[in-house]
């Protein structure tokens, strides 16, 4: 089963295409699809498919850190 990485970012900190509606939080998760794992965010962002779960988690952390 995949690990869940939850990161909360307030709407005041966001800009660019990942902008959430007022009050919306960025919640990231990792999803396993066959031999691959990928990160997703509640804003609609999706990371690339990775064979290493740790790299998918890193993708999620980089996404939320860039907001």
PDB file of C-alpha atoms in Angstrom:
ATOM      1  CA  UNK A   1       0.000   0.000   0.000  1.00  0.00           C
ATOM      2  CA  UNK A   2       1.331   3.491  -0.829  1.00  0.00           C
ATOM      3  CA  UNK A   3       2.429   6.016   1.718  1.00  0.00           C
ATOM      4  CA  UNK A   4       0.522   9.250   2.166  1.00  0.00           C
ATOM      5  CA  UNK A   5       2.442  12.500   2.427  1.00  0.00           C
ATOM      6  CA  UNK A   6       0.258  15.378   3.582  1.00  0.00           C
ATOM      7  CA  UNK A   7       1.499  18.919   3.301  1.00  0.00           C
ATOM      8  CA  UNK A   8      -0.689  21.925   4.029  1.00  0.00           C
ATOM      9  CA  UNK A   9       0.032  25.234   2.298  1.00  0.00           C
ATOM     10  CA  UNK A  10      -2.108  28.285   2.901  1.00  0.00           C
ATOM     11  CA  UNK A  11      -3.695  30.003  -0.104  1.00  0.00           C
ATOM     12  CA  UNK A  12      -1.718  33.201   0.581  1.00  0.00           C
ATOM     13  CA  UNK A  13       1.547  31.385  -0.251  1.00  0.00           C
ATOM     14  CA  UNK A  14       0.463  30.161  -3.679  1.00  0.00           C
ATOM     15  CA  UNK A  15       0.946  31.494  -7.168  1.00  0.00           C
ATOM     16  CA  UNK A  16       1.240  30.063 -10.659  1.00  0.00           C
ATOM     17  CA  UNK A  17      -0.723  27.169 -12.184  1.00  0.00           C
ATOM     18  CA  UNK A  18      -1.031  25.339  -8.855  1.00  0.00           C
ATOM     19  CA  UNK A  19      -3.069  28.185  -7.316  1.00  0.00           C
ATOM     20  CA  UNK A  20      -5.805  26.719  -5.164  1.00  0.00           C
ATOM     21  CA  UNK A  21      -9.188  28.212  -4.498  1.00  0.00           C
ATOM     22  CA  UNK A  22      -9.364  30.359  -1.401  1.00  0.00           C
ATOM     23  CA  UNK A  23      -8.908  28.147   1.649  1.00  0.00           C
ATOM     24  CA  UNK A  24      -7.993  25.022  -0.345  1.00  0.00           C
ATOM     25  CA  UNK A  25      -5.090  22.992   1.025  1.00  0.00           C
ATOM     26  CA  UNK A  26      -2.445  21.174  -1.007  1.00  0.00           C
ATOM     27  CA  UNK A  27      -2.587  17.548   0.101  1.00  0.00           C
ATOM     28  CA  UNK A  28      -0.160  15.213  -1.641  1.00  0.00           C
ATOM     29  CA  UNK A  29      -0.354  11.427  -1.824  1.00  0.00           C
ATOM     30  CA  UNK A  30       1.585   8.695  -3.560  1.00  0.00           C
ATOM     31  CA  UNK A  31      -0.310   6.250  -5.762  1.00  0.00           C
ATOM     32  CA  UNK A  32       0.957   2.874  -6.960  1.00  0.00           C
ATOM     33  CA  UNK A  33       0.086   1.863 -10.506  1.00  0.00           C
ATOM     34  CA  UNK A  34       1.565  -1.500 -11.378  1.00  0.00           C
ATOM     35  CA  UNK A  35       5.341  -1.310 -11.016  1.00  0.00           C
ATOM     36  CA  UNK A  36       5.280   2.466 -10.785  1.00  0.00           C
ATOM     37  CA  UNK A  37       4.519   5.012  -8.089  1.00  0.00           C
ATOM     38  CA  UNK A  38       3.535   8.628  -8.664  1.00  0.00           C
ATOM     39  CA  UNK A  39       2.714  11.641  -6.553  1.00  0.00           C
ATOM     40  CA  UNK A  40      -0.573  13.541  -6.806  1.00  0.00           C
ATOM     41  CA  UNK A  41      -1.815  16.738  -5.213  1.00  0.00           C
ATOM     42  CA  UNK A  42      -5.309  17.957  -4.407  1.00  0.00           C
ATOM     43  CA  UNK A  43      -4.648  20.953  -6.732  1.00  0.00           C
ATOM     44  CA  UNK A  44      -4.547  18.601  -9.753  1.00  0.00           C
ATOM     45  CA  UNK A  45      -0.753  18.336 -10.101  1.00  0.00           C
ATOM     46  CA  UNK A  46       0.662  14.905 -10.932  1.00  0.00           C
ATOM     47  CA  UNK A  47       4.295  13.876 -10.768  1.00  0.00           C
ATOM     48  CA  UNK A  48       6.003  11.527 -13.217  1.00  0.00           C
ATOM     49  CA  UNK A  49       5.742   7.765 -12.755  1.00  0.00           C
ATOM     50  CA  UNK A  50       8.706   6.483 -10.758  1.00  0.00           C
ATOM     51  CA  UNK A  51       9.927   2.998  -9.926  1.00  0.00           C
ATOM     52  CA  UNK A  52      11.210   4.187  -6.535  1.00  0.00           C
ATOM     53  CA  UNK A  53       8.559   5.175  -3.978  1.00  0.00           C
ATOM     54  CA  UNK A  54      11.095   7.432  -2.284  1.00  0.00           C
ATOM     55  CA  UNK A  55      11.517   9.454  -5.495  1.00  0.00           C
ATOM     56  CA  UNK A  56       7.739   9.889  -5.829  1.00  0.00           C
ATOM     57  CA  UNK A  57       7.638  11.182  -2.234  1.00  0.00           C
ATOM     58  CA  UNK A  58      10.493  13.577  -3.068  1.00  0.00           C
ATOM     59  CA  UNK A  59       8.528  14.821  -6.107  1.00  0.00           C
ATOM     60  CA  UNK A  60       5.597  15.620  -3.791  1.00  0.00           C
ATOM     61  CA  UNK A  61       7.843  17.456  -1.343  1.00  0.00           C
ATOM     62  CA  UNK A  62       9.427  19.514  -4.157  1.00  0.00           C
ATOM     63  CA  UNK A  63       5.965  20.380  -5.501  1.00  0.00           C
ATOM     64  CA  UNK A  64       4.734  21.721  -2.176  1.00  0.00           C
ATOM     65  CA  UNK A  65       8.020  23.487  -1.413  1.00  0.00           C
ATOM     66  CA  UNK A  66       7.774  25.394  -4.716  1.00  0.00           C
ATOM     67  CA  UNK A  67       4.428  26.976  -3.762  1.00  0.00           C
TER      68      UNK A  67
END
